[in-house]
Amino acid sequence: MTAHFSPRLVLPPWRAMRITVIAELTQPSRYVPQLTMLVTQLALTWWLWRALYAKVTESAGLNVSQATSYALLGVLFLQFKSVDRSSNGDAMDQLMLDGTIAYWFTRPLPARRWYLIRMCGDLGYGGAWALLGYVVCRAIGAIAGPPTWAAGGAALATLALGLVITYYLQAIVDLMCFWSTINDSAVMAVQLASSLLSGAFAPLWFFPGWFQRADGFLPFESTLNTPLSLYVGRLPVSALGTQLAIQAAWCAALAVFTWWLWRRACARVTILGG
Amino acid sequence: MRITVATAVHWTRGFLQGWRVALRISGANFRARAAYRGDFVTALAMGLAWQASVLVFVTVLLTRFPGLGGWTSGGVLLIVAIRLLAHGANVMVFHPLYLVPKLMQQGALDGYLIRPMPVYRQILLYTFPLSGVGDALSAVLLFAFALTRVHLHWTPLMALYLIAAVIGGMFLEGAVQTAVSIIAFWRTMPLAVFMWFDRMIATFGNYPFSIFPLAARVVLTGVLPIAFIAYLPAAVLTGRAASTGVPVWLAYASPAVGPLLYILARYAWYRALTRYESVGG
């Protein structure tokens, strides 16, 4: 199904980004746990890394300030993916099981555009939490600033592309529902892979060389490790060009793959319940 | 009430019958999960891999650093292993409690109220917790690995204490989940509330409490008693009970805390159930 182009229809659909914000902020039982979880995760991470460095000044090329900042920024990065759609019955597998996925194909815009708009809302809402956490952590000195303005800019540029890769990875998981109906395990798999292989559990610099080399062939490292390593100064700014090229290559490959998946998915929509 | 042989036999028959039904329902649930083959295999693998990631994280850090909070790397691994064993057992039994908010929203609990089986048990039998199998397997592997690093002189008493600690930890997590699910009787509750408690336990339960400031130690021992799941039992097994900051007798009694809290949580749960109002009015 193709949407008829009309300027009147271009902007209004993007207002759907607000759905996430409205859904999340209307109930304290949604944002209060998120706030407390963020605070406790940040506190634990700070205590943990300070305790680990109690008898060591440098490890894996990172000093205590760099390692703590990296780990705290890793916690903040995870906020981008913190929106819980399943509580609203709005997760992809629920839409498939309820049959409400049908509405995606009756709206005056393509399903993949609708998906993009909603995901932008999710990432924007999660990003607001991350930004809030960053400002507070910087204010209390828990996270150190980047060594130079150039490093900060490089980190921001790679973060932007890292989020694009994150979007495509999530889209692939969600699109799997068109074939498997249930994708709980796939969601877990991507969560695990993206957390472990991106450096969210622990900075990748602490992992053995073989692990880092193998990880270099996957897209996850580009989402988190690259921007954070540039931010803390573990990667020099001179490496920015190479890193951007790698990220751009992953973005292009994943974009082509998801485009192909969308085409296949749209051709085989199954509405359960008849 | 006078207990006679006849009432005892009647009660025992009812108890065994209840278990038979529970096992048959679990078998049916298992077959239902196996119907989605891709999801079945992935769920098993992911349960295993997810907990293995904890092992990777801890071992990576402990090979880079000499220890944590005055504990050796072997001691820290023992804490992680006990917590994961307790968590694996907990997932196998109590995982469906996460579905209570969903059952409330759908009004499915109404049907449970008229069936000849306790409501709480019906919820526990809602689905087969496949990921729990992977969790339990990875916990056993991690524990075997921890044993090679911790160098303890095991005695039968210590082994019994360990088993009691794992069961106690399982019930403690179950008590928290049972208590949290009560909120769903009163208001719409997102999964995030459950996940918050789950992550609190997963986040703070894996490390020696000596790395936390005093206020956090007090909260994690007296308010949300995560210390009793793995930290205190590990301290007892490694001979560090005196340096935990809690009375030594309490550290030794930590396996009993979980079952006691669970009994209280179950009581509170059934009290809350009497106030349940269907979403249909």
Coordinates of C-alpha atoms in Angstrom, one line a residue:
Chain A
M1 CA 0.0 0.0 0.0
T2 CA 1.5 3.4 -0.9
A3 CA 0.6 6.7 0.7
H4 CA -0.6 9.6 -1.5
F5 CA 1.9 12.4 -1.1
S6 CA 0.4 15.6 0.2
P7 CA 2.1 18.5 2.1
R8 CA -0.8 18.4 4.5
L9 CA 0.1 14.9 5.5
V10 CA 3.9 15.4 5.8
L11 CA 4.1 17.1 9.2
P12 CA 1.1 15.9 11.2
P13 CA 2.2 12.3 11.3
W14 CA 5.4 13.3 13.1
R15 CA 3.3 14.6 15.9
A16 CA 2.8 10.9 16.7
M17 CA 6.2 11.1 18.3
R18 CA 4.4 12.7 21.3
I19 CA 2.5 9.5 22.0
T20 CA 5.5 8.1 23.8
V21 CA 6.0 11.2 26.0
I22 CA 2.3 11.4 26.8
A23 CA 2.0 7.7 27.6
E24 CA 5.1 7.8 29.8
L25 CA 4.4 11.0 31.7
T26 CA 0.7 10.4 32.5
Q27 CA 1.4 7.8 35.1
P28 CA 3.8 8.2 38.0
S29 CA 4.1 4.4 38.1
R30 CA 5.9 4.6 34.7
Y31 CA 8.4 7.4 35.3
V32 CA 9.1 7.0 39.0
P33 CA 10.6 3.5 38.7
Q34 CA 12.6 4.8 35.7
L35 CA 14.0 7.7 37.7
T36 CA 14.8 5.5 40.8
M37 CA 16.3 2.8 38.6
L38 CA 18.5 5.4 36.8
V39 CA 19.7 6.9 40.1
T40 CA 20.4 3.5 41.7
Q41 CA 22.2 2.2 38.6
L42 CA 24.4 5.4 38.4
A43 CA 25.1 5.2 42.1
L44 CA 26.1 1.5 42.0
T45 CA 28.3 2.1 38.9
W46 CA 30.1 4.9 40.6
W47 CA 30.7 2.9 43.8
L48 CA 31.7 -0.2 41.9
W49 CA 34.3 1.5 39.7
R50 CA 35.7 3.6 42.5
A51 CA 36.1 0.4 44.6
L52 CA 37.8 -1.5 41.7
Y53 CA 40.3 1.3 41.3
A54 CA 41.0 1.5 45.1
K55 CA 44.4 -0.2 44.7
V56 CA 45.1 0.5 41.0
T57 CA 45.8 3.8 39.2
E58 CA 45.4 2.6 35.6
S59 CA 44.0 -0.5 34.0
A60 CA 43.4 -1.2 30.3
G61 CA 44.6 2.3 29.4
L62 CA 41.9 3.9 31.5
N63 CA 42.4 5.8 34.8
V64 CA 39.7 5.9 37.5
S65 CA 38.1 9.0 36.1
Q66 CA 38.0 7.7 32.5
A67 CA 36.7 4.3 33.5
T68 CA 34.0 5.8 35.9
S69 CA 32.9 8.3 33.2
Y70 CA 32.7 5.6 30.6
A71 CA 30.7 3.3 32.8
L72 CA 28.3 6.0 33.9
L73 CA 27.8 7.2 30.3
G74 CA 27.1 3.6 29.4
V75 CA 24.3 3.6 31.9
L76 CA 22.9 6.8 30.4
F77 CA 23.1 5.4 26.9
L78 CA 20.9 2.6 27.9
Q79 CA 18.2 5.1 28.7
F80 CA 17.7 5.6 25.0
K81 CA 16.1 2.2 24.9
S82 CA 14.2 2.5 28.2
V83 CA 10.7 2.9 26.9
D84 CA 8.5 0.0 27.9
R85 CA 5.9 -0.4 25.2
S86 CA 4.6 -3.7 26.4
S87 CA 2.8 -2.2 29.4
N88 CA 0.6 -0.3 27.0
G89 CA 0.0 -3.3 24.9
D90 CA 1.9 -1.5 22.1
A91 CA 4.9 -3.8 21.7
M92 CA 5.3 -5.4 18.3
D93 CA 4.5 -8.9 19.4
Q94 CA 1.4 -7.7 21.1
L95 CA 0.2 -5.9 18.0
M96 CA 0.7 -9.1 16.1
L97 CA -1.1 -11.3 18.6
D98 CA -4.0 -8.8 19.0
G99 CA -4.3 -8.3 15.3
T100 CA -4.0 -4.5 15.7
I101 CA -1.0 -4.5 13.4
A102 CA -3.7 -4.3 10.7
Y103 CA -4.1 -0.5 11.5
W104 CA -0.4 0.1 10.4
F105 CA -1.5 -0.8 6.9
T106 CA -4.7 1.3 6.8
R107 CA -3.2 4.6 7.7
P108 CA -2.4 7.2 5.1
L109 CA 1.3 6.7 5.5
P110 CA 3.5 3.7 5.0
A111 CA 3.9 1.3 8.0
R112 CA 7.7 1.7 8.0
R113 CA 7.3 5.5 8.3
W114 CA 4.9 5.1 11.2
Y115 CA 7.4 2.8 12.8
L116 CA 10.2 5.3 12.3
I117 CA 8.0 8.1 13.8
R118 CA 7.2 6.1 16.9
M119 CA 10.8 5.0 17.4
C120 CA 12.0 8.6 17.1
G121 CA 9.5 9.4 19.9
D122 CA 10.9 6.5 22.0
L123 CA 14.6 7.5 21.4
G124 CA 13.8 11.1 22.0
Y125 CA 12.1 10.4 25.3
G126 CA 14.9 8.1 26.4
G127 CA 17.4 10.7 25.2
A128 CA 15.8 13.3 27.4
W129 CA 16.4 11.0 30.4
A130 CA 20.0 10.4 29.3
L131 CA 20.6 14.2 28.9
L132 CA 19.0 14.9 32.3
G133 CA 21.3 12.3 33.9
Y134 CA 24.3 13.6 32.1
V135 CA 23.7 17.2 33.3
V136 CA 23.2 16.1 36.9
C137 CA 26.3 13.8 36.8
R138 CA 28.4 16.6 35.4
A139 CA 27.1 19.1 38.0
I140 CA 28.1 16.8 40.9
G141 CA 31.4 15.8 39.2
A142 CA 30.6 12.2 38.8
I143 CA 31.3 12.3 35.0
A144 CA 34.4 14.1 33.8
G145 CA 34.1 16.4 30.8
P146 CA 35.8 15.4 27.5
P147 CA 39.5 16.2 27.3
T148 CA 39.0 18.7 24.5
W149 CA 36.1 20.3 22.7
A150 CA 37.1 18.4 19.6
A151 CA 36.8 15.1 21.5
G152 CA 33.3 16.2 22.7
G153 CA 32.2 17.0 19.2
A154 CA 33.6 13.7 17.9
A155 CA 31.7 11.8 20.6
L156 CA 28.5 13.6 19.6
A157 CA 28.9 12.9 15.9
T158 CA 29.6 9.2 16.5
L159 CA 26.7 9.1 19.1
A160 CA 24.3 10.3 16.4
L161 CA 25.3 7.5 14.0
G162 CA 25.4 5.0 16.9
L163 CA 21.7 5.8 17.6
V164 CA 20.9 5.2 13.9
I165 CA 22.5 1.8 14.2
T166 CA 20.6 1.2 17.4
Y167 CA 17.3 2.1 15.6
Y168 CA 18.0 -0.4 12.8
L169 CA 18.9 -3.2 15.1
Q170 CA 15.7 -2.7 17.0
A171 CA 13.7 -2.5 13.8
I172 CA 15.2 -5.9 12.7
V173 CA 14.1 -7.5 16.0
D174 CA 10.6 -6.0 15.7
L175 CA 10.3 -7.1 12.1
M176 CA 11.0 -10.6 13.1
C177 CA 7.5 -10.7 14.5
F178 CA 6.1 -10.9 11.0
W179 CA 7.6 -14.3 10.7
S180 CA 7.8 -15.7 14.3
T181 CA 4.8 -13.9 16.0
I182 CA 6.6 -14.1 19.3
N183 CA 9.9 -12.3 19.6
D184 CA 10.5 -12.2 23.3
S185 CA 13.7 -14.3 23.0
A186 CA 14.9 -12.3 20.0
V187 CA 14.4 -9.1 22.1
M188 CA 16.4 -10.6 24.9
A189 CA 19.1 -11.7 22.4
V190 CA 19.5 -8.2 21.0
Q191 CA 19.5 -6.7 24.5
L192 CA 22.2 -9.1 25.6
A193 CA 24.3 -8.6 22.5
S194 CA 23.9 -4.8 22.4
S195 CA 24.7 -4.5 26.1
L196 CA 27.6 -6.9 26.3
L197 CA 29.2 -6.3 22.9
S198 CA 28.7 -2.5 22.9
G199 CA 30.4 -2.0 26.3
A200 CA 27.4 -1.2 28.4
F201 CA 28.2 -4.0 30.9
A202 CA 31.9 -3.0 31.1
P203 CA 34.1 -0.9 28.9
L204 CA 35.3 -3.1 26.0
W205 CA 38.9 -2.0 26.7
F206 CA 38.9 -4.4 29.7
F207 CA 38.0 -7.4 27.5
P208 CA 40.7 -9.7 26.1
G209 CA 42.2 -8.8 22.7
W210 CA 40.5 -11.7 20.8
F211 CA 37.1 -10.5 22.1
Q212 CA 37.7 -7.0 21.0
R213 CA 38.9 -8.1 17.6
A214 CA 35.9 -10.4 17.1
D215 CA 33.6 -7.6 18.3
G216 CA 35.0 -5.3 15.7
F217 CA 33.2 -7.3 13.0
L218 CA 29.8 -6.6 14.6
P219 CA 27.8 -3.4 14.6
F220 CA 27.3 -3.2 18.4
E221 CA 30.7 -1.7 19.2
S222 CA 29.9 1.3 17.0
T223 CA 26.7 2.2 19.0
L224 CA 28.4 2.9 22.4
N225 CA 32.0 2.0 22.7
T226 CA 33.1 4.4 19.9
P227 CA 31.4 7.6 21.2
L228 CA 32.3 6.9 24.8
S229 CA 36.0 6.1 24.0
L230 CA 36.2 9.3 22.1
Y231 CA 34.5 11.2 25.0
V232 CA 36.9 9.9 27.7
G233 CA 40.0 10.3 25.4
R234 CA 40.8 6.6 25.1
L235 CA 40.4 6.9 21.3
P236 CA 42.2 9.9 19.8
V237 CA 40.2 12.5 17.8
S238 CA 42.4 11.6 14.8
A239 CA 40.5 8.2 14.7
L240 CA 37.2 10.0 14.0
G241 CA 37.3 9.7 10.2
T242 CA 37.8 5.9 10.4
Q243 CA 35.1 5.5 13.1
L244 CA 32.6 7.5 11.1
A245 CA 33.3 5.5 8.0
I246 CA 32.8 2.2 9.9
Q247 CA 29.5 3.6 11.4
A248 CA 28.3 4.9 8.0
A249 CA 29.0 1.5 6.4
W250 CA 27.0 -0.2 9.2
C251 CA 24.1 2.3 8.7
A252 CA 24.0 1.7 5.0
A253 CA 24.1 -2.1 5.3
L254 CA 21.5 -2.2 8.0
A255 CA 19.3 0.3 6.1
V256 CA 19.4 -1.9 3.0
F257 CA 18.6 -5.0 5.1
T258 CA 15.7 -3.4 6.9
W259 CA 14.3 -2.0 3.7
W260 CA 14.4 -5.6 2.3
L261 CA 12.8 -6.9 5.5
W262 CA 10.0 -4.3 5.4
R263 CA 9.2 -5.3 1.8
R264 CA 9.0 -9.0 2.7
A265 CA 7.1 -8.2 5.9
C266 CA 4.4 -6.1 4.2
A267 CA 3.9 -8.8 1.7
R268 CA 3.1 -11.4 4.3
V269 CA 1.1 -9.7 7.1
T270 CA -0.9 -12.2 9.0
I271 CA -3.8 -10.8 11.0
L272 CA -4.5 -13.3 13.8
G273 CA -8.2 -13.7 14.5
G274 CA -9.2 -13.5 10.8
Chain B
M1 CA -9.6 -28.5 65.3
R2 CA -8.9 -32.2 66.2
I3 CA -6.6 -33.9 63.8
T4 CA -7.5 -37.5 63.3
V5 CA -6.0 -40.1 61.1
A6 CA -8.8 -39.7 58.6
T7 CA -8.3 -35.9 58.3
A8 CA -4.5 -36.4 58.0
V9 CA -5.1 -38.9 55.2
H10 CA -7.6 -36.7 53.5
W11 CA -5.2 -33.7 53.7
T12 CA -2.3 -35.7 52.4
R13 CA -4.4 -37.0 49.4
G14 CA -5.5 -33.4 48.7
F15 CA -1.9 -32.2 48.8
L16 CA -0.6 -35.0 46.5
Q17 CA -3.5 -34.4 44.1
G18 CA -2.7 -30.7 44.0
W19 CA 0.9 -31.5 43.1
R20 CA -0.3 -34.0 40.4
V21 CA -2.5 -31.4 38.8
A22 CA 0.3 -28.8 39.0
L23 CA 2.7 -31.1 37.3
R24 CA 0.2 -31.9 34.5
I25 CA -0.4 -28.2 33.9
S26 CA 3.3 -27.6 33.9
G27 CA 3.7 -30.4 31.3
A28 CA 1.0 -28.8 29.1
N29 CA 2.6 -25.4 29.5
F30 CA 6.0 -26.8 28.4
R31 CA 4.4 -28.4 25.3
A32 CA 2.7 -25.0 24.6
R33 CA 6.1 -23.2 24.7
A34 CA 7.7 -25.9 22.6
A35 CA 5.1 -25.3 19.9
Y36 CA 7.0 -22.1 18.9
R37 CA 10.2 -23.9 18.1
G38 CA 12.3 -20.9 17.2
D39 CA 11.3 -19.1 20.4
F40 CA 11.8 -22.3 22.4
V41 CA 15.4 -22.7 21.4
T42 CA 16.2 -19.0 21.6
A43 CA 14.7 -18.7 25.1
L44 CA 16.8 -21.6 26.4
A45 CA 19.9 -20.2 24.8
M46 CA 19.2 -16.7 26.0
G47 CA 18.6 -17.7 29.5
L48 CA 22.0 -19.4 29.4
A49 CA 23.8 -16.6 27.6
W50 CA 22.2 -13.8 29.7
Q51 CA 23.5 -15.2 32.9
A52 CA 26.8 -16.1 31.2
S53 CA 27.2 -12.5 30.5
V54 CA 27.3 -11.8 34.2
L55 CA 30.1 -14.3 34.5
V56 CA 32.0 -12.6 31.6
F57 CA 31.6 -9.2 33.2
V58 CA 32.7 -10.4 36.6
T59 CA 35.7 -12.5 35.4
V60 CA 36.8 -9.7 33.0
L61 CA 36.9 -7.2 35.9
L62 CA 38.4 -9.6 38.4
T63 CA 41.3 -10.6 36.1
R64 CA 42.1 -6.9 35.6
F65 CA 41.8 -5.9 39.3
P66 CA 43.2 -7.6 42.4
G67 CA 39.8 -7.8 44.2
L68 CA 36.8 -5.8 45.3
G69 CA 36.0 -4.2 48.6
G70 CA 38.5 -6.3 50.5
W71 CA 37.2 -9.6 48.9
T72 CA 39.3 -11.8 46.7
S73 CA 38.1 -12.5 43.2
G74 CA 37.1 -16.0 44.3
G75 CA 35.0 -14.6 47.1
V76 CA 33.2 -12.2 44.8
L77 CA 32.6 -15.0 42.3
L78 CA 31.0 -17.0 45.2
I79 CA 28.6 -14.1 45.9
V80 CA 27.6 -14.0 42.2
A81 CA 27.2 -17.8 42.1
I82 CA 25.0 -18.0 45.1
R83 CA 22.8 -15.1 43.8
L84 CA 22.5 -16.7 40.4
L85 CA 21.6 -20.1 41.8
A86 CA 18.9 -18.5 44.0
H87 CA 17.7 -16.4 41.0
G88 CA 17.6 -19.5 38.7
A89 CA 15.5 -21.4 41.2
N90 CA 13.3 -18.3 41.6
V91 CA 12.7 -17.9 37.9
M92 CA 11.7 -21.6 37.7
V93 CA 9.0 -21.1 40.3
F94 CA 7.9 -17.5 40.6
H95 CA 8.5 -16.0 37.2
P96 CA 4.8 -15.9 36.3
L97 CA 4.1 -13.4 39.0
Y98 CA 5.4 -10.8 36.5
L99 CA 2.2 -11.5 34.6
V100 CA -0.1 -10.4 37.4
P101 CA -0.5 -6.8 36.1
K102 CA -1.4 -8.2 32.6
L103 CA -3.9 -10.7 34.1
M104 CA -5.5 -7.8 36.0
Q105 CA -5.7 -5.6 32.9
Q106 CA -7.3 -8.4 30.9
G107 CA -9.7 -9.3 33.7
A108 CA -8.4 -12.9 33.4
L109 CA -8.2 -13.1 37.2
D110 CA -12.0 -13.4 37.4
G111 CA -11.8 -16.8 35.9
Y112 CA -9.2 -17.9 38.4
L113 CA -11.5 -17.0 41.3
I114 CA -14.1 -19.6 40.4
R115 CA -11.7 -22.5 39.7
P116 CA -11.1 -25.2 42.3
M117 CA -7.4 -24.3 42.9
P118 CA -5.8 -21.5 44.9
V119 CA -5.5 -18.3 42.8
Y120 CA -1.8 -17.8 43.7
R121 CA -1.0 -21.3 42.5
Q122 CA -2.9 -20.8 39.3
I123 CA -0.8 -17.7 38.6
L124 CA 2.4 -19.6 39.2
L125 CA 1.2 -22.3 36.7
Y126 CA 0.3 -19.7 34.0
T127 CA 3.3 -20.5 31.8
F128 CA 6.4 -22.6 31.7
P129 CA 9.4 -20.3 32.6
L130 CA 11.7 -21.6 29.9
S131 CA 14.3 -19.0 30.4
G132 CA 14.6 -20.3 34.0
V133 CA 16.1 -23.5 32.7
G134 CA 18.9 -21.5 31.0
D135 CA 19.3 -19.4 34.1
A136 CA 19.6 -22.4 36.4
L137 CA 22.1 -24.1 34.0
S138 CA 24.3 -21.1 33.8
A139 CA 24.1 -20.6 37.5
V140 CA 25.3 -24.2 38.1
L141 CA 28.2 -23.6 35.6
L142 CA 29.2 -20.4 37.3
F143 CA 29.1 -22.0 40.7
A144 CA 31.4 -24.8 39.5
F145 CA 33.7 -22.1 38.2
A146 CA 33.6 -20.2 41.5
L147 CA 34.4 -23.4 43.4
T148 CA 37.7 -23.6 41.5
R149 CA 38.6 -20.1 42.5
V150 CA 37.4 -19.8 46.1
H151 CA 39.5 -22.6 47.8
L152 CA 37.2 -23.5 50.6
H153 CA 37.4 -26.6 52.8
W154 CA 33.9 -27.9 52.3
T155 CA 32.2 -29.9 55.0
P156 CA 28.7 -31.5 54.9
L157 CA 27.4 -28.7 57.2
M158 CA 28.7 -26.0 54.8
A159 CA 27.1 -27.8 51.8
L160 CA 23.8 -27.9 53.7
Y161 CA 24.1 -24.3 54.6
L162 CA 24.7 -23.4 50.9
I163 CA 21.6 -25.3 49.9
A164 CA 19.6 -23.6 52.6
A165 CA 21.0 -20.2 51.4
V166 CA 20.0 -20.9 47.8
I167 CA 16.5 -21.9 48.8
G168 CA 16.3 -18.9 51.2
G169 CA 17.4 -16.6 48.4
M170 CA 14.8 -18.1 46.1
F171 CA 12.0 -17.4 48.6
L172 CA 13.3 -13.9 49.3
E173 CA 13.1 -12.9 45.7
G174 CA 9.7 -14.6 45.6
A175 CA 8.6 -12.6 48.6
V176 CA 9.6 -9.3 46.9
Q177 CA 7.8 -10.3 43.7
T178 CA 4.7 -11.4 45.6
A179 CA 4.6 -8.2 47.6
V180 CA 5.1 -6.1 44.5
S181 CA 2.4 -7.9 42.6
I182 CA -0.1 -6.7 45.3
I183 CA 0.2 -3.2 43.9
A184 CA -1.6 -4.5 40.8
F185 CA -4.7 -5.1 42.9
W186 CA -4.9 -1.4 43.6
R187 CA -3.9 0.3 40.4
T188 CA -2.6 -0.2 36.9
M189 CA 1.0 -1.2 37.2
P190 CA 3.6 -1.4 34.4
L191 CA 6.1 -4.1 34.2
A192 CA 8.7 -1.5 34.9
V193 CA 7.9 -1.6 38.6
F194 CA 8.7 -5.4 38.7
M195 CA 11.8 -4.8 36.6
W196 CA 13.0 -2.1 39.0
F197 CA 13.0 -4.6 41.9
D198 CA 14.5 -7.3 39.7
R199 CA 17.3 -5.0 38.6
M200 CA 17.9 -3.7 42.1
I201 CA 18.5 -7.3 43.2
A202 CA 20.6 -8.1 40.1
T203 CA 22.6 -4.9 40.5
F204 CA 23.3 -4.8 44.2
G205 CA 23.2 -8.5 44.9
N206 CA 26.4 -9.5 43.1
Y207 CA 28.9 -7.5 45.0
P208 CA 30.4 -7.3 48.5
F209 CA 28.5 -4.7 50.5
S210 CA 31.8 -3.2 51.7
I211 CA 32.0 -1.1 48.5
F212 CA 28.7 0.7 49.4
P213 CA 28.4 3.6 51.8
L214 CA 26.8 3.0 55.2
A215 CA 23.4 4.4 54.2
A216 CA 23.1 2.1 51.2
R217 CA 24.2 -0.9 53.3
V218 CA 21.5 -0.1 55.8
V219 CA 18.8 0.2 53.1
L220 CA 19.9 -3.0 51.3
T221 CA 19.9 -5.0 54.6
G222 CA 16.9 -3.6 56.5
V223 CA 14.5 -2.2 53.9
L224 CA 15.1 -4.2 50.7
P225 CA 17.0 -7.1 52.3
I226 CA 19.2 -8.0 49.3
A227 CA 22.1 -8.7 51.6
F228 CA 20.4 -11.9 52.8
I229 CA 20.3 -13.5 49.3
A230 CA 24.0 -14.0 48.7
Y231 CA 26.3 -11.5 50.4
L232 CA 25.7 -12.7 54.0
P233 CA 25.7 -16.4 53.1
A234 CA 28.9 -16.0 51.2
A235 CA 30.4 -14.1 54.1
V236 CA 29.5 -17.0 56.4
L237 CA 30.9 -19.6 54.1
T238 CA 34.2 -17.7 53.6
G239 CA 34.5 -16.9 57.4
R240 CA 33.9 -13.2 57.0
A241 CA 30.6 -13.0 58.9
A242 CA 32.2 -10.8 61.6
S243 CA 33.2 -8.1 59.2
T244 CA 29.8 -7.7 57.5
G245 CA 28.5 -5.0 59.9
V246 CA 25.4 -7.1 60.9
P247 CA 25.3 -9.3 64.0
V248 CA 27.0 -12.6 63.4
W249 CA 23.9 -14.6 64.5
L250 CA 21.9 -12.7 61.9
A251 CA 24.4 -13.4 59.2
Y252 CA 24.2 -17.1 60.0
A253 CA 20.4 -17.0 60.1
S254 CA 20.2 -15.3 56.7
P255 CA 18.8 -18.4 54.9
A256 CA 15.7 -18.2 57.2
V257 CA 14.9 -14.6 56.3
G258 CA 13.6 -15.5 52.8
P259 CA 11.0 -18.1 53.9
L260 CA 9.8 -15.9 56.7
L261 CA 9.3 -12.9 54.4
Y262 CA 7.6 -15.1 51.9
I263 CA 5.1 -16.3 54.4
L264 CA 4.3 -12.7 55.3
A265 CA 4.1 -11.7 51.6
R266 CA 1.7 -14.7 50.8
Y267 CA -0.5 -13.7 53.7
A268 CA -0.6 -10.1 52.5
W269 CA -1.3 -11.2 49.0
Y270 CA -4.4 -13.2 49.9
R271 CA -5.6 -10.3 52.1
A272 CA -5.2 -8.0 49.1
L273 CA -7.1 -10.4 46.9
T274 CA -10.2 -10.0 49.0
R275 CA -10.3 -6.3 47.8
Y276 CA -9.9 -7.3 44.1
E277 CA -12.3 -5.6 41.8
S278 CA -12.7 -6.8 38.2
V279 CA -11.9 -4.4 35.5
G280 CA -15.3 -5.2 34.2
G281 CA -16.8 -3.7 37.4

